PDB file of C-alpha atoms in Angstrom:
ATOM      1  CA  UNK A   1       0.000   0.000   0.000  1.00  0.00           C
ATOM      2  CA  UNK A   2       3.103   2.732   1.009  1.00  0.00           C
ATOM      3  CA  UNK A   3       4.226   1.872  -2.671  1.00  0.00           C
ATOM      4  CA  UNK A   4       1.392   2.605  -4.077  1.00  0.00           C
ATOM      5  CA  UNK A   5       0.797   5.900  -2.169  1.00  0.00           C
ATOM      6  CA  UNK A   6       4.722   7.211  -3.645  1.00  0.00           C
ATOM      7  CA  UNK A   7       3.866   6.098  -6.930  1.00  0.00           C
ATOM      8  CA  UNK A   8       1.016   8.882  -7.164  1.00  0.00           C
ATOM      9  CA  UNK A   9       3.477  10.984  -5.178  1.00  0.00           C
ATOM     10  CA  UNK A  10       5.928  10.268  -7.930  1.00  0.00           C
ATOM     11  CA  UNK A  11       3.143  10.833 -10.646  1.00  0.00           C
ATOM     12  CA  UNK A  12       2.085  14.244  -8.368  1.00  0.00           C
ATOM     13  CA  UNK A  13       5.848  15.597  -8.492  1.00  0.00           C
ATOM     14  CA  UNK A  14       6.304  14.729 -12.391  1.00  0.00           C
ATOM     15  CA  UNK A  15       2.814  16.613 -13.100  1.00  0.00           C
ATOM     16  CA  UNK A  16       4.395  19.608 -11.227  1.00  0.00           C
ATOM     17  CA  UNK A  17       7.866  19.762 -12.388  1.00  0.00           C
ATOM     18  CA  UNK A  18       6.857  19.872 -15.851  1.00  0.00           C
ATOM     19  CA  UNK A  19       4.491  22.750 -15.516  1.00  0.00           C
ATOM     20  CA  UNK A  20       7.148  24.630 -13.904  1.00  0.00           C
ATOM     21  CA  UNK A  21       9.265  24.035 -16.921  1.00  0.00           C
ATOM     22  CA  UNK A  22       6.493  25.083 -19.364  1.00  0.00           C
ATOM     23  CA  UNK A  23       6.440  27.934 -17.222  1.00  0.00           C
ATOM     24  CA  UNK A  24       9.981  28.828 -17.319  1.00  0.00           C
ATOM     25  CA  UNK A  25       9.941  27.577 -20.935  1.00  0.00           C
ATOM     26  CA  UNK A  26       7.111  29.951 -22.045  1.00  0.00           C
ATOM     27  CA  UNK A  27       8.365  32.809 -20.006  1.00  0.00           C
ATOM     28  CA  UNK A  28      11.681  32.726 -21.865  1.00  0.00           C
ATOM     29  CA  UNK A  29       9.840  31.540 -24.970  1.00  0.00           C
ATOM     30  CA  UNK A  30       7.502  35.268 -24.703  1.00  0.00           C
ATOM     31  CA  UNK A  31      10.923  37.155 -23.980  1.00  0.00           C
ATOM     32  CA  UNK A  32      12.082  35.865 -27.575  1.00  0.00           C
ATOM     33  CA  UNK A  33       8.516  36.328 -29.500  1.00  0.00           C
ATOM     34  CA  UNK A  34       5.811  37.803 -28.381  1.00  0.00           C
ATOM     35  CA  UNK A  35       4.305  36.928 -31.721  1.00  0.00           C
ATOM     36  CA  UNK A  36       4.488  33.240 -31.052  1.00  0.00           C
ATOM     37  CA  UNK A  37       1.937  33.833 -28.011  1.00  0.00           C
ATOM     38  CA  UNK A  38       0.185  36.354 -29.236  1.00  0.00           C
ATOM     39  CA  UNK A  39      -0.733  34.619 -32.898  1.00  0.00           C
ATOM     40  CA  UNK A  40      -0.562  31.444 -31.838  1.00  0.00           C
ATOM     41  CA  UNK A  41      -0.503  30.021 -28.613  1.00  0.00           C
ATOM     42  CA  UNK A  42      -2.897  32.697 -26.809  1.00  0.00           C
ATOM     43  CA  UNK A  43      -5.128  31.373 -29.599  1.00  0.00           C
ATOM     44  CA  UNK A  44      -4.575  27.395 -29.237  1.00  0.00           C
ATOM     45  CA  UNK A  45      -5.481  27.055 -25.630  1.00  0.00           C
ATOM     46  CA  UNK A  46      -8.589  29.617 -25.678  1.00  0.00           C
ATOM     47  CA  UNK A  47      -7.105  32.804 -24.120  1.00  0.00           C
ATOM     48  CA  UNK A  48      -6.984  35.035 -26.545  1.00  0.00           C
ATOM     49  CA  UNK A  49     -10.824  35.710 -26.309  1.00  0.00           C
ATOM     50  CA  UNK A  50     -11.665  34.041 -22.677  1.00  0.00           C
ATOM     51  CA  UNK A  51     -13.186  36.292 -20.145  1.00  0.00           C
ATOM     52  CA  UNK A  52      -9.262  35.236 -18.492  1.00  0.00           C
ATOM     53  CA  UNK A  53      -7.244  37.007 -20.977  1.00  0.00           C
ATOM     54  CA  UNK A  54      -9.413  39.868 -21.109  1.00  0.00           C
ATOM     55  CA  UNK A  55      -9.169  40.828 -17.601  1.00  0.00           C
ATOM     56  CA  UNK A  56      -5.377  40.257 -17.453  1.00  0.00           C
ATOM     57  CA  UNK A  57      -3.690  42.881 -16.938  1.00  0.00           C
ATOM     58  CA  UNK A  58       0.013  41.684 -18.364  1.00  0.00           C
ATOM     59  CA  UNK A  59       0.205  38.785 -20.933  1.00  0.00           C
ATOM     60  CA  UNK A  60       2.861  36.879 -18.969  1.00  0.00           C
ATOM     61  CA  UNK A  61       0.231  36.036 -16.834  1.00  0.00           C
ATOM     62  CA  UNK A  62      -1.298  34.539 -19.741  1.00  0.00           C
ATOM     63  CA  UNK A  63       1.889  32.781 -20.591  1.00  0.00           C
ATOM     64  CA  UNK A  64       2.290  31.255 -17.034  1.00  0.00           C
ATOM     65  CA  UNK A  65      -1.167  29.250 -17.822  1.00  0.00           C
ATOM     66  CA  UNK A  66      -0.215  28.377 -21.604  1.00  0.00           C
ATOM     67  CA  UNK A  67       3.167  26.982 -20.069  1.00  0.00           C
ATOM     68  CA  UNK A  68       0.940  24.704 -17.716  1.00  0.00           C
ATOM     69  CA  UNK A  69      -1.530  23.900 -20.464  1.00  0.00           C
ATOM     70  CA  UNK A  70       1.491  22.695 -22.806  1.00  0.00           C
ATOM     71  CA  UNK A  71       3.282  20.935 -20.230  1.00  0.00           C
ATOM     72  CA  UNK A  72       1.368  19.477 -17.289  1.00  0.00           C
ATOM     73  CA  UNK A  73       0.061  15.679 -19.508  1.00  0.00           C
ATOM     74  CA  UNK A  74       3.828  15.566 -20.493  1.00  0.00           C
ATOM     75  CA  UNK A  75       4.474  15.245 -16.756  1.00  0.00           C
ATOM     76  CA  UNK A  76       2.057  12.945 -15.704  1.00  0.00           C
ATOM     77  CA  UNK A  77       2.521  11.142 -19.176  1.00  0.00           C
ATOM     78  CA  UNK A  78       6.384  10.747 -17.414  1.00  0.00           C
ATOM     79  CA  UNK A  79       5.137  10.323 -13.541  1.00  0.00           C
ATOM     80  CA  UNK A  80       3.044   7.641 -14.676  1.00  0.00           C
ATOM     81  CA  UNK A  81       5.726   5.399 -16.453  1.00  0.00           C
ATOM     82  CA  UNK A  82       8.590   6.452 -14.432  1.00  0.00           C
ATOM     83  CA  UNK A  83       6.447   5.582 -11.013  1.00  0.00           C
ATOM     84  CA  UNK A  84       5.610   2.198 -12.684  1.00  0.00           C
ATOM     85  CA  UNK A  85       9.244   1.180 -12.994  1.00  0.00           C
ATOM     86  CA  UNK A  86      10.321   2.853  -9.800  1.00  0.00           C
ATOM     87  CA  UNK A  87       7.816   0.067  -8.298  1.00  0.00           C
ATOM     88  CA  UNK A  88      10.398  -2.833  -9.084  1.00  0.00           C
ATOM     89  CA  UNK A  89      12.193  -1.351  -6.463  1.00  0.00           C
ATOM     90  CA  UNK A  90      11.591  -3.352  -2.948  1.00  0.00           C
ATOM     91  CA  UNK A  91      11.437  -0.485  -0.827  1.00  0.00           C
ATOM     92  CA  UNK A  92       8.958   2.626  -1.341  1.00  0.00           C
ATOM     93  CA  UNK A  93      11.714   4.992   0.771  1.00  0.00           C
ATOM     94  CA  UNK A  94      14.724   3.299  -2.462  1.00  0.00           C
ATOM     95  CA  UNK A  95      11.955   3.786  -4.711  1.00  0.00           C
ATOM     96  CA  UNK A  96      10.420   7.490  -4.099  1.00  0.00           C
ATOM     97  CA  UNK A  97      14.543   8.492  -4.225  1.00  0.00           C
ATOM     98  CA  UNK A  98      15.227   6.785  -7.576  1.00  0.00           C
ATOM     99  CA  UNK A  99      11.997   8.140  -9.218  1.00  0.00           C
ATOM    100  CA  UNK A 100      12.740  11.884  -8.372  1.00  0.00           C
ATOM    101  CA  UNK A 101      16.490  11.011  -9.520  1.00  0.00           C
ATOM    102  CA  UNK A 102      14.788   9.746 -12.995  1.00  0.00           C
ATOM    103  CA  UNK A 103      12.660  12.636 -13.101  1.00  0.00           C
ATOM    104  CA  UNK A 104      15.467  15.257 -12.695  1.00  0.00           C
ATOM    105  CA  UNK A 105      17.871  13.454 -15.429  1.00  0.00           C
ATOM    106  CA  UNK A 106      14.491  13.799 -18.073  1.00  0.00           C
ATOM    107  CA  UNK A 107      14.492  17.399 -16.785  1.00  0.00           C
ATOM    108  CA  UNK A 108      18.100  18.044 -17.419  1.00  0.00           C
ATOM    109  CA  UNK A 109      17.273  16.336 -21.112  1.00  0.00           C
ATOM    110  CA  UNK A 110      14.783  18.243 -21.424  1.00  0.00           C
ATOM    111  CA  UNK A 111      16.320  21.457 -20.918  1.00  0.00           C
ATOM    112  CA  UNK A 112      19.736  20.435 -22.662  1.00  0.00           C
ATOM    113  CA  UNK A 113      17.333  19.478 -26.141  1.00  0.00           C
ATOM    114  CA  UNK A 114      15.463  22.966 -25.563  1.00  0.00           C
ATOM    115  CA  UNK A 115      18.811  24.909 -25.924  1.00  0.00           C
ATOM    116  CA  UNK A 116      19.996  22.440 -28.883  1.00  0.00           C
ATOM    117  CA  UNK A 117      16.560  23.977 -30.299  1.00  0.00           C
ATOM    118  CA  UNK A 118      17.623  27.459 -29.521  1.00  0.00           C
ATOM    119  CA  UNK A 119      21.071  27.039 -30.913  1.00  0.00           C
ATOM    120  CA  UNK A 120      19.375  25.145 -34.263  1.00  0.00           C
ATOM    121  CA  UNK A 121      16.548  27.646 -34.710  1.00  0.00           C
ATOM    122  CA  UNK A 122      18.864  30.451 -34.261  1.00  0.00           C
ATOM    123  CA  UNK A 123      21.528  29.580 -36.476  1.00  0.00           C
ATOM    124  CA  UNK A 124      19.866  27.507 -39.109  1.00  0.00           C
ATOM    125  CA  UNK A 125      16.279  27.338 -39.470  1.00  0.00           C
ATOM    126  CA  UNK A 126      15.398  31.418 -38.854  1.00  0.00           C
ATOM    127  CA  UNK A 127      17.617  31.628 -41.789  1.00  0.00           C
ATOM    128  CA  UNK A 128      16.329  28.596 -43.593  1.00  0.00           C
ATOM    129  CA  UNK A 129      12.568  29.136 -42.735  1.00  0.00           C
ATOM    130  CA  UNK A 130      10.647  26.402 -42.158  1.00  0.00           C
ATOM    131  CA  UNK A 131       7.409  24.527 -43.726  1.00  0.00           C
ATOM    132  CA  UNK A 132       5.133  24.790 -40.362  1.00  0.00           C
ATOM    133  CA  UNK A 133       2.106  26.816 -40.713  1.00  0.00           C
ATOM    134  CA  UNK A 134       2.238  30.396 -39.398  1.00  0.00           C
ATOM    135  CA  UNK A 135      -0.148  32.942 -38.639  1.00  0.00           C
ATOM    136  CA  UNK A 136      -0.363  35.437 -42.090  1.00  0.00           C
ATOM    137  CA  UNK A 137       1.842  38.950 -41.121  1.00  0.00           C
ATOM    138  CA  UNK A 138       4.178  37.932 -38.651  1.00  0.00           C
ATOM    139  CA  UNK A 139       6.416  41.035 -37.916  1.00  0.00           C
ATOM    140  CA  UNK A 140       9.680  38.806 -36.746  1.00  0.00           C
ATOM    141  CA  UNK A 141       9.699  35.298 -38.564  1.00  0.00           C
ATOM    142  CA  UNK A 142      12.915  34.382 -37.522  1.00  0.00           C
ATOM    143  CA  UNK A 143      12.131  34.932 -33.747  1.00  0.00           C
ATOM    144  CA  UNK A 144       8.688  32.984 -34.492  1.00  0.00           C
ATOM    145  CA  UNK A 145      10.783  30.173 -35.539  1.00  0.00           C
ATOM    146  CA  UNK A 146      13.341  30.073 -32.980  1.00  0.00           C
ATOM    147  CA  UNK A 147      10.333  29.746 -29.938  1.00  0.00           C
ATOM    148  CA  UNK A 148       9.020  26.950 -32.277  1.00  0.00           C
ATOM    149  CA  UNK A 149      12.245  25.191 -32.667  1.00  0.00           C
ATOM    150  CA  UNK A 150      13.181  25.318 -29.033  1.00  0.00           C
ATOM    151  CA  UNK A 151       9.493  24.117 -28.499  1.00  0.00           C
ATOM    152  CA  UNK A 152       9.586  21.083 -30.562  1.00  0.00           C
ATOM    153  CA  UNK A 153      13.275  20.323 -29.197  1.00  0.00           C
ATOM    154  CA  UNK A 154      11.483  20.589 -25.416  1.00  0.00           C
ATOM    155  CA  UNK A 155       8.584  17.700 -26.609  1.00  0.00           C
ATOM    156  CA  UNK A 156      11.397  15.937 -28.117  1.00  0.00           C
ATOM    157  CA  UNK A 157      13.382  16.051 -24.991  1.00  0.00           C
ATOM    158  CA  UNK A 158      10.721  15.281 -22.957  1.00  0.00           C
ATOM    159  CA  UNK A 159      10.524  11.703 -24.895  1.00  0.00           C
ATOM    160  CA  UNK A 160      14.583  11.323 -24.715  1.00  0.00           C
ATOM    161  CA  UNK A 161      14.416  12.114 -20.973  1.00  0.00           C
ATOM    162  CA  UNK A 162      11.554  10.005 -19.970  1.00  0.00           C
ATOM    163  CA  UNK A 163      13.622   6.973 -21.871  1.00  0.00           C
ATOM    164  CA  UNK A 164      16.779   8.099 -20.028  1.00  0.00           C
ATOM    165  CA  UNK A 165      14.519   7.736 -17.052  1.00  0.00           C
ATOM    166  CA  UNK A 166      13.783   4.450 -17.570  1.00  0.00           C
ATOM    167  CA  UNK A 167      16.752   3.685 -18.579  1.00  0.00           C
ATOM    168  CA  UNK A 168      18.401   5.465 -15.115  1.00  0.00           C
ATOM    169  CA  UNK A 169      15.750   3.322 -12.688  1.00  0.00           C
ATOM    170  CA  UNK A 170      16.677  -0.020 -14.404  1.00  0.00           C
ATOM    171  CA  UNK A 171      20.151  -0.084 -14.119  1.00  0.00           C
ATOM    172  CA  UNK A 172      19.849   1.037 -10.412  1.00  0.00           C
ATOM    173  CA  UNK A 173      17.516  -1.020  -9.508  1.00  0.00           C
ATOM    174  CA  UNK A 174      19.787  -3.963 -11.236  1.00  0.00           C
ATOM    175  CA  UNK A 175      22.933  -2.307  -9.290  1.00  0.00           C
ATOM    176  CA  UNK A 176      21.187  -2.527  -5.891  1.00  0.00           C
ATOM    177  CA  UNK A 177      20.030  -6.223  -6.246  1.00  0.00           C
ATOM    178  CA  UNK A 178      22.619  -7.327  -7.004  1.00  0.00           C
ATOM    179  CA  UNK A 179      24.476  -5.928  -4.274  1.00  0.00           C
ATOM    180  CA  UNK A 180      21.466  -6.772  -1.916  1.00  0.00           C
ATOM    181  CA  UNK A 181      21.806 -10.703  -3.368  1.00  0.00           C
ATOM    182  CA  UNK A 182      25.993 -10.550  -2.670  1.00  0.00           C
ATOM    183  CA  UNK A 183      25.444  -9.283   0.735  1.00  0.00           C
ATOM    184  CA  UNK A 184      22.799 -12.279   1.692  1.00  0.00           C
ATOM    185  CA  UNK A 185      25.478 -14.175   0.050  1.00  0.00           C
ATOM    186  CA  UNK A 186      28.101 -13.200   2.524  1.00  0.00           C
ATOM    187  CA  UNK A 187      25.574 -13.430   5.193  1.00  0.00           C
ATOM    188  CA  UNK A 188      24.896 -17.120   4.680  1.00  0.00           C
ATOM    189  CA  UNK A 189      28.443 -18.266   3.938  1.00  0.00           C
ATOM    190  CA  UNK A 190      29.540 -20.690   6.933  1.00  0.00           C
ATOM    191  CA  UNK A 191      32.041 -19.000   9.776  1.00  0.00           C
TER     192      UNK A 191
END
């Protein structure tokens, strides 16, 4: 039963991480294009005309809830399949630990494939330009691009990191019973 309690606690701390990284994501996303908010995502998750938008008084605030609405399945998407492996471990103390572990390394993919998008949009594809759809009369296409590149990169990452999770929780879990099985080894050997 305790293992099944830190496996929603693991799902619960996933779910919550990742919305703070769509926030921070979005926030630095706005500080690059406005446009890309504005025209677009404003628009995809209803805000633009919601009785929300149009009594907020500075469109970050607006950005902080499109960085939640973009990121918060991808967490418990993660939570869930990270907490499932994390339950191979015997112990729900070993197993909350190696969960948040996995959950930080997909973070730190996450974030490392968000500035490969950066570095990508920046240098090649604002250049370049790109097939996606845009919104008609976009002022700055090649900022536009970027926030979409570093975007994509982030989903991307997300998938990388949650594998890299998995990944991470197996080959502890393997390191530790196998060390638990030598040690009962030891423990049995004759005197």
């Amino acid at each position: 039963m305790r293992k099944f309690a830190v496996f929603l606690l693991v799902v619960c701390v996933a779910v919550v991480v990742a919305s703070l990284y769509g926030i921070g994501h979005d926030q630095v996303g706005y500080g690059i294009s406005p446009e890309y908010f504005t025209r677009y995502k404003f628009i995809q998750y209803n805000l633009a005309d919601s009785g929300a938008a149009r009594h907020m008084t500075q469109p970050r605030s607006a950005v902080v809830m499109t960085g939640v609405k973009s990121s918060w399945m991808i967490g418990l998407a993660a939570g869930i399949v990270l907490g499932l492996f994390a339950l191979a471990f015997r112990n729900a103390d070993r197993m909350f630990q190696s969960a948040v572990m996995a959950i930080g390394l997909g973070l730190l993919v996450t974030v490392v494939c968000a500035l490969a998008g950066w570095v990508y949009g920046r240098n090649v594809l604002a250049h370049k330009g790109v097939a996606w759809w845009m919104p008609d009369n976009i002022a700055d296409k090649p900022d536009y691009i970027i926030v979409g590149t570093i975007t994509n990169f982030s989903y991307g990452g997300a998938a990388v990191g949650a594998v890299a999770g998995i990944i991470f929780l197996l080959i502890k879990n393997a390191r530790l019973r196998s060390a638990q099985n030598s040690a009962s080894l030891v423990d049995q050997s004759p005197h």
